[in-house]
C-alpha cells in the first residue's frame, strides 16, 4: 500500500480565469499562497481564514494526507479538498494507517462557486493512483453547510453535495455513528478504491455498526442515485452523515 502520492497538476478554465488544481500540495506550497477573501467566511470569526490555512499546512505535512488545492495564476487559493487520516478519537480512526482516509473538508470560495471547481478537485482526487488501494470516507453534517449564502434549503444543499460525491464514485452507507444520526439530512459516504483488499473492506464494514442491538448487521452500500430517489431525501426517514461548502 502506497503511503505517499505523486504530485499532479491540472487546470480548469472558468469565466473568471484559469484555475490550477494541484494534488498532494506540500505545506510550503500552501504557505506561499493567499486565501481568497471568499474562503472561510461561513466559519469566521470562530475559525478565521488564517487559522484555516494553518490547518491545511498541518494536514499537508502528514505523508498519508492528500490536500488538493485550487488556485489562480496570481497565487490565490479559491478551493481545496482536505483528505487525511481520521482522528484516533473517532471510530474510523481504528483503520488510520491501514488504508482508510477521510475527506475532512471540501470548500470553494463564495466568489468562485458554480464554476465546476469542486467537481474538478474531486475528479483529480479519485483519479489519483494514490487512492487505488484505499477507502475514503466523507460525512455530511448539516450544521456545517453554508445555507445562507447559497439560498438553498437543507434538503437542496444535501442533494447538491451528494451529487458531487456521486460523480466522484462515492457510495452511500448506513451507520449507527451518533453524529451522523443527529439529523436526518446528514449522510455517510465512502469511495472504495478498485484495489482495496478484502480484509480492509471487511474491517470497514464492521465499523459501520457498533451498537449491540445491531451486532452482526451488514447494510449493503447503495448508489447515491438510489438514495436520492425523486426528492433527494432519505427514503423511510432513516438517518445516515458531514460538512463542506462547494
Short mmCIF file of C-alpha atoms in Angstrom, two decimals:
data_model
loop_
_atom_site.label_atom_id
_atom_site.label_comp_id
_atom_site.label_asym_id
_atom_site.label_seq_id
_atom_site.Cartn_x
_atom_site.Cartn_y
_atom_site.Cartn_z
CA UNK A 1 0.00 0.00 0.00
CA UNK A 2 1.40 3.37 -1.04
CA UNK A 3 1.53 5.87 1.83
CA UNK A 4 2.66 8.79 -0.30
CA UNK A 5 1.43 10.06 -3.63
CA UNK A 6 2.87 11.78 -6.66
CA UNK A 7 2.02 15.43 -7.11
CA UNK A 8 -0.05 16.19 -10.21
CA UNK A 9 -1.39 19.43 -11.61
CA UNK A 10 -4.30 20.11 -13.95
CA UNK A 11 -6.18 23.24 -14.83
CA UNK A 12 -9.73 24.43 -15.34
CA UNK A 13 -10.72 27.45 -17.41
CA UNK A 14 -13.51 29.41 -15.72
CA UNK A 15 -15.35 32.66 -16.52
CA UNK A 16 -13.01 34.35 -14.04
CA UNK A 17 -9.83 32.93 -15.49
CA UNK A 18 -7.73 29.80 -15.31
CA UNK A 19 -7.67 27.82 -12.07
CA UNK A 20 -4.92 25.30 -11.38
CA UNK A 21 -5.66 22.13 -9.42
CA UNK A 22 -2.71 20.61 -7.56
CA UNK A 23 -2.85 17.29 -5.72
CA UNK A 24 -0.56 16.40 -2.80
CA UNK A 25 0.13 20.07 -2.10
CA UNK A 26 3.00 20.41 0.36
CA UNK A 27 2.92 22.69 3.44
CA UNK A 28 5.47 25.11 1.98
CA UNK A 29 3.45 25.44 -1.23
CA UNK A 30 0.23 26.18 0.68
CA UNK A 31 2.14 28.70 2.82
CA UNK A 32 3.25 30.52 -0.35
CA UNK A 33 -0.35 31.14 -1.44
CA UNK A 34 -3.02 33.50 -0.18
CA UNK A 35 -6.61 32.57 0.66
CA UNK A 36 -9.31 34.22 -1.44
CA UNK A 37 -11.44 36.61 0.59
CA UNK A 38 -14.47 34.40 -0.05
CA UNK A 39 -12.85 31.43 1.72
CA UNK A 40 -13.77 30.61 5.29
CA UNK A 41 -16.45 33.30 5.58
CA UNK A 42 -19.01 30.82 6.88
CA UNK A 43 -16.69 29.66 9.68
CA UNK A 44 -15.41 33.10 10.74
CA UNK A 45 -14.93 34.52 13.33
CA UNK A 46 -14.72 31.21 15.19
CA UNK A 47 -12.36 29.78 12.57
CA UNK A 48 -10.71 32.70 10.74
CA UNK A 49 -9.05 32.17 7.33
CA UNK A 50 -5.54 32.44 8.79
CA UNK A 51 -6.29 29.52 11.08
CA UNK A 52 -7.87 27.57 8.23
CA UNK A 53 -4.72 27.97 6.16
CA UNK A 54 -2.51 26.83 9.04
CA UNK A 55 -4.74 23.77 9.47
CA UNK A 56 -4.25 22.91 5.79
CA UNK A 57 -0.48 23.25 6.16
CA UNK A 58 -0.54 20.96 9.19
CA UNK A 59 -2.59 18.31 7.39
CA UNK A 60 -0.33 18.55 4.34
CA UNK A 61 2.70 17.69 6.48
CA UNK A 62 1.30 14.18 7.01
CA UNK A 63 2.58 11.93 4.18
CA UNK A 64 -0.70 9.98 4.25
CA UNK A 65 -2.71 13.12 3.51
CA UNK A 66 -3.66 14.47 0.11
CA UNK A 67 -4.50 18.16 0.09
CA UNK A 68 -5.93 19.18 -3.27
CA UNK A 69 -5.69 22.92 -3.84
CA UNK A 70 -7.42 25.04 -6.49
CA UNK A 71 -5.56 28.30 -7.02
CA UNK A 72 -5.37 31.15 -9.50
CA UNK A 73 -2.48 32.28 -11.69
CA UNK A 74 -1.98 35.03 -9.10
CA UNK A 75 -1.38 32.50 -6.31
CA UNK A 76 -4.75 32.76 -4.57
CA UNK A 77 -6.44 29.66 -3.12
CA UNK A 78 -10.07 29.50 -4.30
CA UNK A 79 -10.86 25.96 -3.17
CA UNK A 80 -9.49 22.85 -1.54
CA UNK A 81 -10.24 19.26 -0.66
CA UNK A 82 -8.52 18.03 2.51
CA UNK A 83 -8.13 14.26 2.69
CA UNK A 84 -6.27 12.90 5.71
CA UNK A 85 -6.25 10.03 8.22
CA UNK A 86 -9.25 10.20 10.57
CA UNK A 87 -8.76 11.20 14.19
CA UNK A 88 -7.80 8.33 16.52
CA UNK A 89 -10.66 9.51 18.77
CA UNK A 90 -13.24 8.56 16.11
CA UNK A 91 -14.37 5.03 15.37
CA UNK A 92 -12.91 5.33 11.86
CA UNK A 93 -9.53 6.10 13.43
CA UNK A 94 -9.14 2.39 14.16
CA UNK A 95 -8.22 1.99 10.50
CA UNK A 96 -5.95 5.03 10.33
CA UNK A 97 -2.67 3.95 8.78
CA UNK A 98 -4.32 0.86 7.31
CA UNK A 99 -5.73 2.46 4.19
CA UNK A 100 -8.76 4.42 5.40
CA UNK A 101 -8.77 8.19 4.89
CA UNK A 102 -11.35 10.90 5.42
CA UNK A 103 -12.36 13.78 3.16
CA UNK A 104 -12.42 16.21 6.07
CA UNK A 105 -13.35 19.33 4.14
CA UNK A 106 -14.42 20.39 0.68
CA UNK A 107 -14.60 24.13 0.18
CA UNK A 108 -14.86 26.57 -2.71
CA UNK A 109 -14.70 30.33 -2.22
CA UNK A 110 -18.03 32.11 -2.32
CA UNK A 111 -16.57 34.19 -5.16
CA UNK A 112 -15.78 31.13 -7.30
CA UNK A 113 -18.75 28.80 -6.91
CA UNK A 114 -20.81 27.24 -9.72
CA UNK A 115 -17.76 27.12 -11.99
CA UNK A 116 -17.00 23.38 -11.77
CA UNK A 117 -14.14 23.73 -9.29
CA UNK A 118 -15.50 21.24 -6.73
CA UNK A 119 -16.16 18.67 -9.46
CA UNK A 120 -12.66 19.09 -10.87
CA UNK A 121 -10.97 18.76 -7.47
CA UNK A 122 -12.89 15.57 -6.65
CA UNK A 123 -12.18 14.19 -10.12
CA UNK A 124 -8.45 14.77 -9.59
CA UNK A 125 -8.70 13.06 -6.21
CA UNK A 126 -10.33 9.80 -7.30
CA UNK A 127 -8.25 9.57 -10.49
CA UNK A 128 -5.10 9.58 -8.37
CA UNK A 129 -3.41 6.16 -8.14
CA UNK A 130 -2.69 7.03 -4.51
CA UNK A 131 -6.32 6.12 -3.69
CA UNK A 132 -6.46 2.89 -5.70
CA UNK A 133 -5.97 0.69 -2.62
CA UNK A 134 -7.68 2.98 -0.10
CA UNK A 135 -11.11 3.80 1.28
CA UNK A 136 -12.02 7.48 1.51
CA UNK A 137 -14.99 8.35 3.72
CA UNK A 138 -16.94 11.59 3.54
CA UNK A 139 -19.61 12.60 6.04
CA UNK A 140 -22.15 15.36 5.56
CA UNK A 141 -23.17 17.25 8.70
CA UNK A 142 -25.94 19.78 8.14
CA UNK A 143 -24.63 22.20 10.78
CA UNK A 144 -21.56 22.86 8.62
CA UNK A 145 -23.49 23.82 5.50
CA UNK A 146 -23.44 27.36 4.16
CA UNK A 147 -27.19 27.66 3.58
CA UNK A 148 -27.24 31.43 3.97
CA UNK A 149 -25.06 32.40 1.02
CA UNK A 150 -26.39 29.72 -1.32
CA UNK A 151 -30.05 30.36 -0.55
CA UNK A 152 -30.62 26.60 -0.60
CA UNK A 153 -32.75 24.67 1.84
CA UNK A 154 -31.09 21.97 3.91
CA UNK A 155 -32.53 19.28 1.64
CA UNK A 156 -31.37 21.06 -1.52
CA UNK A 157 -27.87 21.53 -0.11
CA UNK A 158 -27.72 17.87 0.85
CA UNK A 159 -28.74 16.83 -2.63
CA UNK A 160 -26.09 19.12 -4.17
CA UNK A 161 -23.31 17.61 -2.04
CA UNK A 162 -24.39 14.06 -2.75
CA UNK A 163 -24.43 14.75 -6.49
CA UNK A 164 -20.81 15.95 -6.30
CA UNK A 165 -19.85 12.77 -4.45
CA UNK A 166 -21.85 10.57 -6.81
CA UNK A 167 -19.88 11.88 -9.80
CA UNK A 168 -16.66 11.07 -7.93
CA UNK A 169 -17.72 7.44 -7.39
CA UNK A 170 -18.76 7.55 -3.72
CA UNK A 171 -21.37 5.12 -2.36
CA UNK A 172 -23.90 5.72 0.39
CA UNK A 173 -23.68 3.69 3.61
CA UNK A 174 -25.97 3.45 6.63
CA UNK A 175 -24.27 3.60 10.03
CA UNK A 176 -25.18 3.92 13.69
CA UNK A 177 -22.44 6.53 14.25
CA UNK A 178 -24.11 9.02 16.66
CA UNK A 179 -23.13 12.27 14.94
CA UNK A 180 -24.38 11.02 11.61
CA UNK A 181 -27.75 10.25 13.13
CA UNK A 182 -28.30 13.60 14.84
CA UNK A 183 -30.08 14.97 11.77
CA UNK A 184 -31.93 13.10 9.02
CA UNK A 185 -30.20 15.35 6.47
CA UNK A 186 -26.76 14.06 7.50
CA UNK A 187 -25.12 11.36 5.42
CA UNK A 188 -22.17 8.97 5.31
CA UNK A 189 -20.47 8.02 2.06
CA UNK A 190 -17.32 6.20 1.03
CA UNK A 191 -15.17 5.77 -2.04
CA UNK A 192 -13.79 2.23 -2.29
CA UNK A 193 -10.64 2.12 -4.39
CA UNK A 194 -10.54 -0.65 -7.02
CA UNK A 195 -7.50 -2.22 -5.36
CA UNK A 196 -8.81 -2.24 -1.77
CA UNK A 197 -8.07 -5.52 -0.02
CA UNK A 198 -10.92 -7.73 1.14
CA UNK A 199 -9.53 -7.51 4.67
CA UNK A 200 -9.71 -3.70 4.75
CA UNK A 201 -13.15 -3.73 3.15
CA UNK A 202 -14.49 -6.12 5.79
CA UNK A 203 -12.90 -4.19 8.67
CA UNK A 204 -14.51 -1.01 7.37
CA UNK A 205 -17.94 -2.63 7.15
CA UNK A 206 -17.61 -3.93 10.71
CA UNK A 207 -17.10 -0.35 11.94
CA UNK A 208 -20.37 0.88 10.44
CA UNK A 209 -22.47 -0.61 13.24
CA UNK A 210 -21.15 -0.87 16.81
CA UNK A 211 -24.34 -0.74 18.88
CA UNK A 212 -25.01 -4.21 20.40
CA UNK A 213 -28.55 -4.04 19.03
CA UNK A 214 -27.05 -4.00 15.56
CA UNK A 215 -24.38 -6.65 16.22
CA UNK A 216 -23.63 -8.57 13.07
CA UNK A 217 -25.72 -6.29 10.87
CA UNK A 218 -24.19 -5.60 7.47
CA UNK A 219 -26.06 -2.99 5.48
CA UNK A 220 -25.39 -3.05 1.77
CA UNK A 221 -23.96 0.10 0.19
CA UNK A 222 -26.32 1.97 -2.10
CA UNK A 223 -25.71 4.19 -5.04
CA UNK A 224 -26.41 7.84 -4.36
CA UNK A 225 -28.98 7.80 -7.16
CA UNK A 226 -30.87 5.11 -5.21
CA UNK A 227 -30.79 7.19 -2.05
CA UNK A 228 -31.85 10.47 -3.59
CA UNK A 229 -34.76 8.97 -5.44
CA UNK A 230 -37.11 11.63 -6.73
CA UNK A 231 -36.85 14.24 -4.00
CA UNK A 232 -33.32 13.94 -2.61
CA UNK A 233 -34.41 12.83 0.86
CA UNK A 234 -33.60 9.59 2.66
CA UNK A 235 -36.39 7.10 1.94
CA UNK A 236 -38.12 5.88 5.07
CA UNK A 237 -36.73 8.70 7.21
CA UNK A 238 -33.64 6.76 8.30
CA UNK A 239 -30.64 8.91 9.01
CA UNK A 240 -27.15 8.31 7.85
CA UNK A 241 -23.82 11.88 7.63
CA UNK A 242 -20.79 15.79 7.08
CA UNK A 243 -19.71 19.38 6.19
CA UNK A 244 -18.48 21.27 3.25
CA UNK A 245 -19.24 24.23 1.01
CA UNK A 246 -18.56 23.58 -2.70
#
